[in-house]
Coordinates of C-alpha atoms in Angstrom, one line a residue:
Chain O
X108 CA 0.5 -0.3 -0.3
X109 CA 1.2 3.6 -0.6
X110 CA 0.5 6.7 -1.4
X111 CA 0.7 8.4 -4.7
X112 CA 1.7 11.8 -5.0
X113 CA 1.7 14.2 -8.3
X114 CA 2.7 17.7 -7.8
X115 CA 2.3 20.0 -10.6
X116 CA 3.7 16.8 -13.0
X117 CA 4.6 17.8 -16.3
X118 CA 6.0 16.1 -19.5
X119 CA 6.5 18.1 -22.6
X120 CA 7.6 16.3 -25.6
X121 CA 9.2 18.5 -27.9
X122 CA 10.0 22.4 -26.7
X123 CA 7.4 24.3 -28.2
X124 CA 5.0 22.0 -28.6
X125 CA 2.1 21.8 -26.0
X126 CA 3.2 19.7 -23.0
X127 CA 1.5 15.9 -22.7
X128 CA 1.1 16.3 -19.4
X129 CA 0.1 19.9 -17.9
X130 CA 0.9 20.4 -14.5
X131 CA -1.2 17.7 -13.0
X132 CA -2.1 17.9 -9.4
X133 CA -3.3 14.4 -7.7
X134 CA -2.9 12.3 -4.5
X135 CA -3.6 8.6 -4.5
X136 CA -4.5 6.8 -1.3
X137 CA -3.8 3.9 0.5
X138 CA -5.3 1.1 -0.9
X139 CA -7.2 3.3 -4.0
X140 CA -8.6 2.6 -6.6
X141 CA -7.5 5.3 -9.1
X142 CA -8.8 5.6 -13.1
X143 CA -7.5 8.6 -15.1
X144 CA -10.4 8.9 -17.6
X145 CA -10.1 10.6 -20.7
X146 CA -10.3 10.8 -24.7
X147 CA -7.4 9.8 -26.3
X148 CA -4.3 12.2 -26.5
X149 CA -5.4 13.6 -22.8
X150 CA -2.5 13.0 -21.2
X151 CA -3.5 9.6 -19.0
X152 CA -1.3 7.5 -20.2
X153 CA 1.6 9.6 -20.1
X154 CA 1.1 10.4 -16.3
X155 CA 1.5 6.9 -16.1
X156 CA 4.2 6.3 -17.7
X157 CA 5.6 8.9 -15.6
X158 CA 4.7 7.3 -12.6
X159 CA 6.0 4.0 -13.7
X160 CA 9.6 5.4 -14.2
X161 CA 9.2 4.8 -18.3
X162 CA 9.2 8.5 -19.3
X163 CA 11.2 11.3 -17.6
X164 CA 9.6 14.0 -15.5
X165 CA 10.1 17.5 -17.6
X166 CA 8.9 19.8 -14.1
X167 CA 7.0 18.9 -11.2
X168 CA 7.5 16.3 -7.9
X169 CA 6.1 12.4 -8.0
X170 CA 6.2 10.7 -4.4
X171 CA 5.5 7.5 -3.5
X172 CA 5.3 7.8 -0.1
X173 CA 6.4 10.7 0.7
X174 CA 9.7 10.2 -0.8
X175 CA 10.6 11.5 -4.5
X176 CA 11.0 9.3 -6.8
X177 CA 11.8 11.8 -10.2
X178 CA 15.6 10.3 -10.7
X179 CA 14.6 6.6 -9.5
X180 CA 14.5 4.5 -12.2
X181 CA 11.0 1.8 -13.1
X182 CA 13.4 -0.6 -11.4
X183 CA 13.5 0.8 -7.8
X184 CA 10.0 2.2 -7.1
X185 CA 8.3 -1.0 -6.4
X186 CA 5.2 -1.1 -8.8
X187 CA 4.2 -3.7 -11.2
X188 CA 2.4 -2.6 -14.6
X189 CA -0.2 -4.1 -16.9
X190 CA -0.1 -2.9 -20.7
X191 CA -2.5 -2.5 -23.3
X192 CA -0.6 -5.2 -25.4
X193 CA 0.1 -7.6 -22.0
X194 CA 3.7 -7.4 -23.5
X195 CA 4.1 -11.6 -22.0
X196 CA 7.9 -12.2 -23.7
X197 CA 7.1 -14.7 -26.2
X198 CA 9.9 -16.7 -25.8
X199 CA 9.0 -18.0 -22.2
X200 CA 6.4 -19.8 -21.1
X201 CA 3.6 -18.6 -18.6
X202 CA 5.8 -19.4 -15.9
X203 CA 8.6 -18.0 -16.6
X204 CA 7.2 -14.8 -17.2
X205 CA 5.1 -15.0 -13.9
X206 CA 9.0 -16.2 -12.4
X207 CA 10.6 -13.2 -14.8
X208 CA 10.0 -10.6 -11.9
X209 CA 11.3 -12.0 -9.3
X210 CA 13.8 -14.0 -10.4
X211 CA 15.6 -10.6 -10.9
X212 CA 14.9 -9.4 -7.0
X213 CA 16.8 -12.7 -6.1
X214 CA 14.0 -14.0 -4.0
X215 CA 14.9 -17.5 -3.6
X216 CA 14.0 -20.1 -5.4
X217 CA 11.3 -22.2 -3.3
X218 CA 10.0 -19.2 -3.1
X219 CA 9.3 -18.0 -6.6
X220 CA 7.9 -21.9 -7.0
X221 CA 5.7 -20.9 -4.2
X222 CA 4.1 -17.6 -5.4
X223 CA 4.0 -18.3 -8.9
X224 CA 1.9 -21.4 -8.2
X225 CA 0.2 -19.6 -5.7
X226 CA -1.0 -16.9 -8.4
X227 CA -1.2 -19.4 -11.1
X228 CA -4.4 -20.9 -8.6
X229 CA -6.1 -17.6 -8.0
X230 CA -6.3 -16.9 -11.1
X231 CA -7.0 -20.7 -12.8
X232 CA -3.4 -20.3 -14.7
X233 CA -2.1 -23.7 -13.5
X234 CA -3.1 -26.0 -16.2
X235 CA -1.6 -23.5 -18.4
X236 CA 2.0 -22.2 -16.9
X237 CA 4.2 -24.5 -19.4
X238 CA 2.5 -22.9 -22.3
X239 CA 3.7 -20.3 -24.7
X240 CA 1.6 -17.1 -25.1
X241 CA 1.2 -17.3 -28.4
X242 CA -0.9 -20.1 -27.4
X243 CA -3.3 -19.1 -25.1
X244 CA -6.8 -16.9 -25.7
X245 CA -7.2 -13.3 -25.2
X246 CA -8.7 -12.8 -21.8
X247 CA -6.0 -15.9 -20.5
X248 CA -3.4 -13.5 -21.4
X249 CA -4.5 -11.2 -19.6
X250 CA -5.0 -13.0 -16.4
X251 CA -0.7 -14.2 -17.2
X252 CA -0.3 -10.0 -17.6
X253 CA -2.2 -9.5 -14.7
X254 CA -0.7 -12.4 -12.9
X255 CA 3.0 -10.9 -13.5
X256 CA 1.6 -7.9 -11.7
X257 CA 0.5 -9.6 -8.7
X258 CA 3.7 -12.1 -8.1
X259 CA 5.5 -8.8 -7.5
X260 CA 3.3 -8.0 -4.9
X261 CA 4.5 -4.2 -5.5
X262 CA 3.4 -1.1 -3.5
X263 CA 1.2 0.4 -6.5
X264 CA 0.1 -1.3 -9.3
X265 CA -0.7 0.3 -12.5
X266 CA -3.1 -0.8 -15.6
X267 CA -2.7 0.9 -19.3
X268 CA -5.8 0.1 -20.6
X269 CA -5.5 -3.7 -20.0
X270 CA -9.4 -4.5 -21.1
X271 CA -9.1 -2.8 -24.7
X272 CA -8.2 -6.1 -27.1
X273 CA -10.9 -7.8 -25.1
X274 CA -14.0 -8.8 -26.4
X275 CA -17.2 -7.2 -24.5
X276 CA -18.2 -10.2 -22.9
X277 CA -14.4 -10.9 -21.4
X278 CA -14.2 -7.3 -20.5
X279 CA -17.0 -7.8 -18.2
X280 CA -16.2 -10.5 -16.2
X281 CA -12.6 -9.5 -16.2
X282 CA -13.8 -6.0 -14.8
X283 CA -14.7 -8.0 -12.4
X284 CA -12.0 -9.9 -11.6
X285 CA -9.6 -7.0 -11.2
X286 CA -12.0 -4.6 -8.5
X287 CA -11.9 -7.9 -6.7
X288 CA -8.8 -8.4 -6.7
X289 CA -8.2 -5.3 -5.5
X290 CA -10.6 -5.4 -2.8
X291 CA -8.3 -8.4 -2.3
X292 CA -5.2 -7.3 -2.0
X293 CA -6.3 -3.6 -1.1
X294 CA -3.5 -2.3 -3.0
X295 CA -3.2 1.0 -4.3
X296 CA -4.2 1.1 -8.5
X297 CA -4.0 3.5 -10.7
X298 CA -5.9 2.7 -13.9
X299 CA -6.5 4.4 -17.3
X300 CA -8.7 3.5 -19.3
X301 CA -11.2 6.0 -22.1
X302 CA -13.8 3.6 -21.1
X303 CA -15.9 5.4 -18.7
X304 CA -18.2 2.4 -18.1
X305 CA -14.7 0.4 -16.3
X306 CA -13.9 3.9 -14.7
X307 CA -17.6 4.7 -13.4
X308 CA -17.8 0.9 -12.0
X309 CA -14.3 0.2 -10.5
X310 CA -13.1 3.4 -9.6
X311 CA -13.0 4.6 -5.7
X312 CA -12.3 7.7 -7.7
X313 CA -11.8 9.0 -11.0
X314 CA -9.3 11.7 -12.5
X315 CA -11.1 13.4 -15.8
X316 CA -7.9 14.6 -17.8
X317 CA -8.2 16.6 -21.0
X318 CA -5.6 18.5 -23.1
X319 CA -3.2 17.2 -20.9
X320 CA -4.8 19.0 -18.0
X321 CA -6.6 17.8 -14.5
X322 CA -10.2 18.4 -15.1
X323 CA -12.2 17.0 -12.2
X324 CA -11.3 14.5 -9.4
X325 CA -13.9 12.4 -7.6
X326 CA -16.1 9.6 -6.7
X327 CA -17.7 8.1 -10.0
X328 CA -21.2 9.2 -9.2
X329 CA -20.3 12.7 -7.7
X330 CA -18.6 13.4 -11.2
X331 CA -21.9 12.3 -12.7
X332 CA -24.4 13.8 -10.8
X333 CA -21.9 17.3 -10.6
X334 CA -19.7 17.5 -13.6
X335 CA -17.5 20.5 -13.1
X336 CA -17.8 21.5 -16.9
X337 CA -19.4 21.0 -19.8
X338 CA -16.8 18.3 -21.0
X339 CA -16.7 16.1 -17.9
X340 CA -21.0 16.6 -18.4
X341 CA -20.3 15.4 -22.3
X342 CA -17.6 12.9 -21.8
X343 CA -19.3 10.8 -19.1
X344 CA -22.8 9.2 -19.6
X345 CA -24.1 7.1 -22.6
X346 CA -26.0 9.1 -24.2
X347 CA -23.9 12.1 -23.0
X348 CA -25.6 15.1 -21.2
X349 CA -27.8 16.9 -23.6
X350 CA -26.8 20.6 -24.1
X351 CA -28.1 23.5 -25.1
X352 CA -27.4 27.1 -25.0
X353 CA -29.9 29.3 -22.8
X354 CA -30.3 33.0 -21.9
X355 CA -31.1 33.9 -19.0
X356 CA -34.9 35.8 -19.4
X357 CA -36.1 38.6 -17.4
X358 CA -38.6 37.0 -15.0
X359 CA -38.3 37.8 -11.5
X360 CA -35.6 35.5 -9.8
X361 CA -32.8 35.5 -12.4
X362 CA -33.6 31.8 -13.0
X363 CA -35.6 32.1 -15.6
X364 CA -34.1 30.3 -18.7
X365 CA -35.3 30.4 -22.4
X366 CA -34.5 27.9 -25.0
X367 CA -35.9 29.0 -28.0
X368 CA -39.1 29.4 -27.6
X369 CA -39.1 27.7 -24.6
X370 CA -39.0 29.0 -21.0
X371 CA -38.7 27.6 -18.0
X372 CA -37.6 28.1 -14.5
X373 CA -34.6 26.2 -12.9
X374 CA -35.2 25.2 -9.0
X375 CA -32.7 27.2 -6.8
X376 CA -31.0 24.3 -5.8
X377 CA -30.0 23.8 -9.3
X378 CA -28.3 27.6 -10.2
X379 CA -27.1 31.1 -8.8
X380 CA -29.6 34.0 -9.7
X381 CA -28.2 35.8 -12.5
X382 CA -29.0 38.7 -14.8
X383 CA -31.4 39.0 -17.4
X384 CA -29.9 37.8 -21.0
X385 CA -26.4 36.4 -19.6
X386 CA -26.0 33.4 -21.9
X387 CA -25.7 30.0 -20.6
X388 CA -25.6 26.6 -21.3
X389 CA -28.8 24.2 -20.0
X390 CA -28.0 20.9 -19.8
X391 CA -30.4 17.4 -18.8
X392 CA -29.0 14.1 -18.7
X393 CA -30.9 11.7 -21.5
X394 CA -32.5 9.8 -17.8
X395 CA -34.3 13.0 -16.6
X396 CA -36.4 13.2 -20.1
X397 CA -39.7 11.4 -20.7
X398 CA -42.5 11.2 -22.4
X399 CA -44.5 13.7 -20.6
X400 CA -47.5 12.6 -18.9
X401 CA -49.9 15.3 -18.0
X402 CA -48.6 18.7 -15.9
X403 CA -45.0 19.3 -14.8
X404 CA -42.4 20.9 -17.4
X405 CA -42.7 19.9 -20.8
X406 CA -41.8 20.5 -24.8
X407 CA -42.7 19.7 -27.9
X408 CA -40.7 17.6 -29.7
X409 CA -40.5 15.5 -33.1
X410 CA -38.7 12.0 -32.6
X411 CA -36.1 11.6 -35.6
X412 CA -34.5 8.7 -34.1
X413 CA -34.9 5.8 -32.2
X414 CA -33.3 3.2 -30.6
X415 CA -34.7 0.4 -28.7
X416 CA -32.0 -1.8 -26.6
X417 CA -34.7 -4.3 -24.8
X418 CA -34.3 -2.8 -21.6
X419 CA -34.5 0.6 -22.2
X420 CA -35.0 3.0 -25.7
X421 CA -32.9 5.8 -26.4
X422 CA -35.0 8.1 -29.0
X423 CA -33.2 11.5 -30.5
X424 CA -35.9 14.5 -31.2
X425 CA -35.7 17.9 -32.2
X426 CA -36.8 20.3 -30.5
X427 CA -37.6 24.4 -31.9
X428 CA -34.9 26.4 -31.6
X429 CA -32.2 23.7 -30.1
X430 CA -29.3 23.2 -32.9
X431 CA -28.7 19.9 -31.9
X432 CA -30.9 16.5 -31.5
X433 CA -31.8 16.2 -27.4
X434 CA -31.8 12.7 -26.3
X435 CA -33.3 11.0 -24.0
X436 CA -33.5 7.5 -22.5
X437 CA -37.1 6.0 -21.3
X438 CA -38.4 2.2 -20.5
X439 CA -38.8 -0.4 -23.1
X440 CA -42.4 0.0 -22.5
X441 CA -42.7 3.7 -23.5
X442 CA -43.5 3.6 -27.1
X443 CA -42.3 6.1 -29.5
X444 CA -42.2 6.2 -33.5
X445 CA -39.9 8.4 -35.4
X446 CA -41.6 11.5 -37.0
X447 CA -44.4 11.1 -34.3
X448 CA -44.3 14.8 -32.6
X449 CA -44.7 14.3 -28.3
X450 CA -44.5 16.3 -25.4
X451 CA -41.3 15.6 -23.9
X452 CA -41.2 16.1 -19.4
X453 CA -38.0 17.6 -18.2
X454 CA -37.1 17.1 -14.7
X455 CA -35.8 20.2 -13.9
X456 CA -35.1 19.4 -10.5
X457 CA -31.8 17.5 -12.1
X458 CA -30.8 20.7 -14.4
X459 CA -27.3 21.4 -14.8
X460 CA -26.4 25.0 -15.6
X461 CA -22.7 25.8 -16.9
X462 CA -22.1 29.2 -17.7
X463 CA -20.7 31.0 -21.6
X464 CA -17.2 29.1 -20.9
X465 CA -18.9 26.0 -19.9
X466 CA -17.7 25.8 -16.5
X467 CA -20.3 24.9 -13.6
X468 CA -22.0 27.1 -12.3
X469 CA -23.8 26.3 -8.5
X470 CA -26.3 28.4 -6.1
Chain B
X259 CA -8.7 -27.9 -65.1
X260 CA -9.4 -31.3 -63.4
X261 CA -7.6 -31.9 -60.0
X262 CA -5.6 -34.6 -61.0
X263 CA -4.1 -33.1 -64.2
X264 CA -3.5 -29.5 -62.4
X265 CA -1.7 -31.8 -59.6
X266 CA 0.2 -33.8 -62.2
X267 CA 1.8 -30.0 -64.0
X268 CA 2.3 -28.7 -60.9
X269 CA 4.6 -32.2 -60.1
X270 CA 6.4 -31.7 -63.5
X271 CA 6.9 -28.2 -63.1
X272 CA 8.5 -28.7 -59.9
X273 CA 10.7 -32.0 -60.7
X274 CA 12.1 -29.8 -64.1
X275 CA 12.5 -27.3 -61.4
X276 CA 14.5 -29.1 -59.1
X277 CA 16.3 -31.4 -62.2
X278 CA 17.7 -27.6 -63.2
X279 CA 18.7 -27.0 -59.7
X280 CA 20.2 -29.8 -58.6
X281 CA 21.6 -31.1 -61.9
X282 CA 24.8 -29.3 -61.8
X283 CA 25.6 -30.7 -58.0
X284 CA 24.8 -33.5 -59.0
X285 CA 27.3 -33.3 -62.2
X286 CA 29.7 -32.3 -59.8
X287 CA 29.7 -34.6 -57.0
X288 CA 29.8 -37.4 -59.7
X289 CA 32.8 -35.9 -61.2
X290 CA 34.4 -35.7 -57.5
X291 CA 34.8 -39.6 -57.8
X292 CA 36.3 -39.8 -62.0
X293 CA 39.2 -39.0 -62.1
X294 CA 40.5 -36.2 -64.9
X295 CA 41.6 -38.6 -67.8
X296 CA 37.8 -40.3 -67.2
X297 CA 36.3 -36.9 -67.2
X298 CA 37.8 -35.4 -69.8
X299 CA 36.9 -39.0 -72.4
X300 CA 32.8 -38.4 -71.5
X301 CA 32.1 -35.4 -69.4
X302 CA 28.5 -36.8 -68.4
X303 CA 29.5 -40.4 -68.2
X304 CA 28.6 -41.8 -64.5
X305 CA 31.6 -43.5 -62.8
X306 CA 32.1 -47.0 -63.6
X307 CA 34.8 -46.9 -60.3
X308 CA 33.9 -44.9 -57.4
X309 CA 37.4 -42.8 -57.2
X310 CA 36.8 -42.4 -53.0
X311 CA 40.9 -41.9 -52.6
X312 CA 40.2 -38.8 -54.0
X313 CA 39.3 -36.8 -51.1
X314 CA 42.0 -38.6 -48.4
X315 CA 43.9 -37.3 -51.3
X316 CA 42.7 -33.9 -51.9
X317 CA 42.6 -33.7 -48.0
X318 CA 45.9 -34.5 -46.9
X319 CA 48.2 -34.0 -49.8
X320 CA 46.9 -30.8 -51.6
X321 CA 46.3 -28.7 -48.3
X322 CA 42.6 -29.1 -47.8
X323 CA 42.7 -29.8 -44.2
X324 CA 44.6 -26.4 -43.7
X325 CA 42.5 -24.5 -46.1
X326 CA 39.2 -26.4 -44.3
X327 CA 40.1 -25.4 -41.0
X328 CA 41.5 -21.8 -41.7
X329 CA 37.9 -21.3 -43.8
X330 CA 36.5 -22.6 -40.6
X331 CA 38.3 -20.4 -38.4
X332 CA 37.9 -17.3 -40.1
X333 CA 34.3 -18.0 -41.2
X334 CA 33.3 -19.2 -37.3
X335 CA 34.9 -16.1 -36.0
X336 CA 33.2 -13.5 -38.3
X337 CA 30.1 -14.9 -38.3
X338 CA 30.6 -15.0 -34.8
X339 CA 31.5 -11.1 -34.4
X340 CA 28.9 -10.2 -36.9
X341 CA 25.9 -11.5 -35.2
X342 CA 26.9 -10.3 -31.7
X343 CA 28.2 -6.7 -32.9
X344 CA 25.3 -6.7 -35.6
X345 CA 22.9 -7.4 -33.2
X346 CA 23.3 -4.8 -30.9
X347 CA 23.9 -2.3 -33.7
X348 CA 20.4 -3.1 -34.6
X349 CA 18.9 -3.2 -31.0
X350 CA 20.2 -0.2 -30.7
X351 CA 19.1 1.8 -33.6
X352 CA 15.7 -0.1 -33.9
X353 CA 15.0 0.9 -30.1
X354 CA 16.8 4.2 -28.6
X355 CA 16.0 7.7 -29.7
X356 CA 18.9 9.5 -30.1
X357 CA 20.6 12.3 -32.3
X358 CA 21.5 11.4 -35.7
X359 CA 19.8 7.9 -35.8
X360 CA 18.6 7.4 -39.1
X361 CA 22.3 9.5 -40.3
X362 CA 24.8 6.5 -38.5
X363 CA 21.6 3.7 -39.9
X364 CA 21.8 5.6 -44.1
X365 CA 25.5 6.0 -43.5
X366 CA 25.9 2.5 -42.8
X367 CA 23.6 1.0 -44.8
X368 CA 25.1 3.6 -47.6
X369 CA 28.4 1.6 -47.8
X370 CA 27.2 -1.9 -49.6
X371 CA 26.4 0.9 -52.5
X372 CA 30.2 0.2 -53.4
X373 CA 31.7 -2.5 -55.6
X374 CA 34.4 -4.5 -53.7
X375 CA 36.5 -3.5 -56.8
X376 CA 36.6 -0.2 -55.2
X377 CA 37.1 -0.8 -51.6
X378 CA 39.6 -3.8 -51.6
X379 CA 42.6 -1.5 -53.1
X380 CA 42.3 1.0 -49.9
X381 CA 41.7 -2.1 -47.3
X382 CA 44.8 -3.7 -49.0
X383 CA 46.4 -0.9 -48.3
X384 CA 44.7 -0.6 -44.7
X385 CA 45.7 -4.1 -43.9
X386 CA 49.1 -3.9 -44.8
X387 CA 49.7 -0.8 -42.6
X388 CA 48.5 -2.4 -39.8
X389 CA 50.2 -5.3 -39.8
X390 CA 47.1 -7.6 -41.0
X391 CA 47.7 -8.0 -44.4
X392 CA 48.2 -12.3 -45.1
X393 CA 46.6 -13.0 -41.9
X394 CA 43.8 -15.0 -40.7
X395 CA 42.4 -11.9 -38.5
X396 CA 43.0 -9.6 -41.1
X397 CA 40.9 -11.7 -43.2
X398 CA 37.9 -11.9 -40.4
X399 CA 38.0 -8.0 -39.8
X400 CA 37.5 -7.3 -43.0
X401 CA 34.8 -10.0 -43.7
X402 CA 33.2 -8.5 -40.4
X403 CA 33.5 -5.2 -42.1
X404 CA 32.1 -6.2 -45.3
X405 CA 28.7 -8.0 -44.1
X406 CA 28.2 -6.1 -41.0
X407 CA 25.9 -3.1 -42.8
X408 CA 23.4 -5.9 -44.2
X409 CA 23.6 -7.6 -41.4
X410 CA 22.6 -4.9 -39.3
X411 CA 19.8 -3.7 -41.8
X412 CA 17.8 -7.3 -41.9
X413 CA 18.1 -7.2 -37.5
X414 CA 17.1 -3.4 -37.8
X415 CA 14.0 -4.5 -39.2
X416 CA 13.0 -7.3 -37.4
X417 CA 14.0 -5.4 -34.1
X418 CA 11.9 -2.7 -34.8
X419 CA 8.7 -4.5 -34.8
X420 CA 9.2 -6.6 -31.5
X421 CA 6.9 -4.2 -29.5
X422 CA 7.7 -1.2 -27.2
X423 CA 5.8 -2.7 -24.4
X424 CA 7.9 -5.3 -24.0
X425 CA 10.8 -3.5 -22.9
X426 CA 9.4 -1.7 -21.0
X427 CA 7.6 -4.7 -18.6
X428 CA 11.6 -5.6 -18.4
X429 CA 12.2 -2.7 -17.6
X430 CA 9.4 -2.5 -14.9
X431 CA 10.8 -5.9 -13.5
X432 CA 13.9 -4.4 -13.3
X433 CA 16.4 -5.5 -15.7
X434 CA 18.9 -3.2 -17.0
X435 CA 19.3 -1.7 -20.6
X436 CA 21.8 -4.7 -21.4
X437 CA 20.1 -7.6 -19.7
X438 CA 17.4 -6.5 -21.9
X439 CA 19.5 -7.2 -25.0
X440 CA 20.6 -10.4 -23.6
X441 CA 17.3 -11.7 -22.2
X442 CA 14.3 -10.4 -24.1
X443 CA 15.3 -9.1 -27.4
X444 CA 17.8 -11.3 -28.3
X445 CA 16.1 -14.4 -27.9
X446 CA 12.8 -13.2 -29.3
X447 CA 15.1 -12.1 -32.3
X448 CA 16.4 -15.8 -32.9
X449 CA 14.8 -16.7 -36.2
X450 CA 16.0 -13.6 -38.2
X451 CA 19.8 -14.1 -36.0
X452 CA 19.7 -17.4 -37.3
X453 CA 19.0 -15.8 -41.0
X454 CA 22.0 -13.6 -40.9
X455 CA 24.0 -16.1 -39.7
X456 CA 23.4 -18.7 -42.5
X457 CA 23.3 -15.8 -44.9
X458 CA 26.9 -14.5 -43.5
X459 CA 27.8 -18.3 -43.4
X460 CA 26.7 -19.4 -47.1
X461 CA 28.3 -16.1 -48.6
X462 CA 31.9 -16.1 -46.3
X463 CA 32.5 -19.5 -46.7
X464 CA 32.1 -19.3 -50.4
X465 CA 34.0 -15.3 -50.7
X466 CA 36.9 -15.7 -53.6
X467 CA 38.0 -11.9 -54.3
X468 CA 38.9 -10.5 -50.6
X469 CA 40.7 -13.8 -49.9
X470 CA 42.8 -14.1 -53.1
X471 CA 43.8 -10.3 -52.8
X472 CA 44.5 -10.5 -49.1
X473 CA 45.9 -13.8 -48.9
X474 CA 49.5 -14.9 -50.0
X475 CA 50.4 -16.9 -47.9
X476 CA 49.8 -20.9 -48.6
X477 CA 49.5 -21.9 -44.5
X478 CA 46.5 -19.3 -44.2
X479 CA 44.4 -19.8 -47.6
X480 CA 40.7 -20.7 -47.6
X481 CA 39.1 -23.1 -48.9
X482 CA 37.8 -21.1 -52.2
X483 CA 41.7 -20.4 -52.9
X484 CA 42.4 -24.2 -52.3
X485 CA 40.1 -25.0 -55.2
X486 CA 41.9 -22.3 -57.5
X487 CA 45.7 -24.3 -56.8
X488 CA 43.9 -26.6 -59.0
X489 CA 43.6 -24.2 -61.6
X490 CA 46.9 -23.9 -64.4
X491 CA 47.4 -21.7 -66.4
X492 CA 47.9 -25.0 -69.5
X493 CA 45.9 -27.1 -67.3
X494 CA 42.7 -27.7 -65.4
X495 CA 42.8 -31.0 -63.2
X496 CA 39.0 -31.2 -63.1
X497 CA 38.8 -34.1 -61.1
X498 CA 40.3 -32.4 -58.4
X499 CA 38.5 -29.4 -58.6
X500 CA 35.3 -31.0 -58.1
X501 CA 36.3 -33.0 -55.3
X502 CA 37.2 -29.7 -53.6
X503 CA 34.0 -28.6 -54.6
X504 CA 32.5 -31.2 -52.5
X505 CA 34.2 -31.1 -49.6
X506 CA 33.9 -27.2 -49.5
X507 CA 30.0 -27.3 -49.9
X508 CA 29.7 -30.2 -47.1
X509 CA 29.9 -27.9 -44.6
X510 CA 27.2 -25.4 -46.4
X511 CA 24.5 -28.1 -46.5
X512 CA 24.6 -28.8 -43.0
X513 CA 24.6 -25.4 -41.4
X514 CA 21.7 -25.0 -44.3
X515 CA 20.2 -28.5 -43.0
X516 CA 20.7 -27.4 -39.8
X517 CA 19.0 -23.8 -39.5
X518 CA 16.8 -24.3 -42.5
X519 CA 14.0 -24.1 -40.5
X520 CA 14.7 -21.4 -39.1
X521 CA 15.9 -19.4 -42.0
X522 CA 12.2 -19.9 -43.2
X523 CA 10.9 -18.4 -39.5
X524 CA 12.9 -15.4 -40.3
X525 CA 12.1 -14.8 -43.7
X526 CA 8.1 -15.3 -43.1
X527 CA 8.2 -13.9 -39.5
X528 CA 5.5 -11.4 -38.7
X529 CA 5.0 -9.2 -35.5
X530 CA 5.8 -10.6 -32.2
X531 CA 1.9 -11.4 -30.7

């Protein structure tokens, strides 16, 4: 177990170019499962590789348990890493792959045998110990890669998109296995992914990155429910949050918004009072839109696309004065057809309001 | 076209090609067991008496034991140096980002465009100056120099295909760059390394031009020079040339047979899974 602290950690590959990681501040607590989440090129893998010691640090400090490790090589940081490509040594058997790191650390031979056997039994690899990696399936290779990290019993585990080469079903089960492993070992783990489902289901906390910078850090549901800006709002959730440009109307209270011909008042706990004619961005999650019953806040919309997924139905609709289609997620029994006009109910108690720069506004 | 017809056509084609490729070899093999006067009487006849005694005559009386030993020492040493130095250089050029990496690579590779006739006089001069002319060490170093660019070229392209994650994994596992080369890069690249070893062995075993210019003493001669000894200005001892050729060719066949599987693997190897 270890605390990993990133203090203004920066990586610049080429002078004059934007930093790949830009003043990243983050503290990963003892036994925490921290997920670095973001789109491709957001700097999450660079940050992970700096923690691993595989990339030099341009500026800032990186500490593991209060010891600054900036200049300390990867092998002396007591970390283990699981790679996206598994990175199993193709010329070694599963057993040799598992033991390779221990042999370098002068662990006694019988201790290596015992630890390899233990990890192999835990991960169901015992019958495969003499096989070479090319004779394993994707899922088995992934387990060997996991085993290679576990057998070392490191202070910190690093994962670089370890599930992205697996098929959908295997991804779900391996997700569960990694979460169970975290619970069992109680180790500090840092996990890089661009998949929000992995982040939401596995992370103790999520660190969302964009353009090399940390955008928001928090527990998964907290980040989902209270996005700090429109990037987080639109990155988390599938379909993402509906975002519509709105203007504060001159109704008293300063919380009435106008989107095209549609006017409504946002509850006081969802936005601060603003002067009339202020441009804002109104956000609402798809699951907070329903096909309206009588009463409540509602708006006329034309259904333009319907995706019945079995357990739920997702549809897109056009609202007068809103450029982008508005997505809604409803129950499977709600019948909607492309082309029909429906009244959509909007749960304004779950509304989000952002300023013109995209930053969340809180009352 | 029916399947059996297709099959027979293929067999005929392959048989024709095999005869074309193996014919000269079989002819030399037959001549190696016939005397020169028998060969002069009829070039293509089968031997009436198998003159096996020609082999010990060539081996002991015509100094072939010395030539064979020289060839073996020079070629094996050159191939060993080429393999180790070439693999290390290829690993560095493929793996590490440093200034002038590509410049060094292209300068090395561009040297293969010079035909030996251009470099041989200066090489001769250099060897004389360093006291390496007419020595086995000198010829070994020349062989290393002429084959190194191609060796690096072949190995570099293979090393470059080994995923970087493997090296990162080994680094995290605690291995130094030197250990990573020996314990990860080298074993993974073995098919390509075997390919270059065979190519270098065959090329250098048969090499004549540099040897004939840089070696004069009979005690330092290699096999191709030994075969040349049977070629006079007025007379050629064709029978003994054929026997000498057979002695020279046996190691090549053994090396090829032993490594051919690796050679094919090396030539067809895709990205490492």
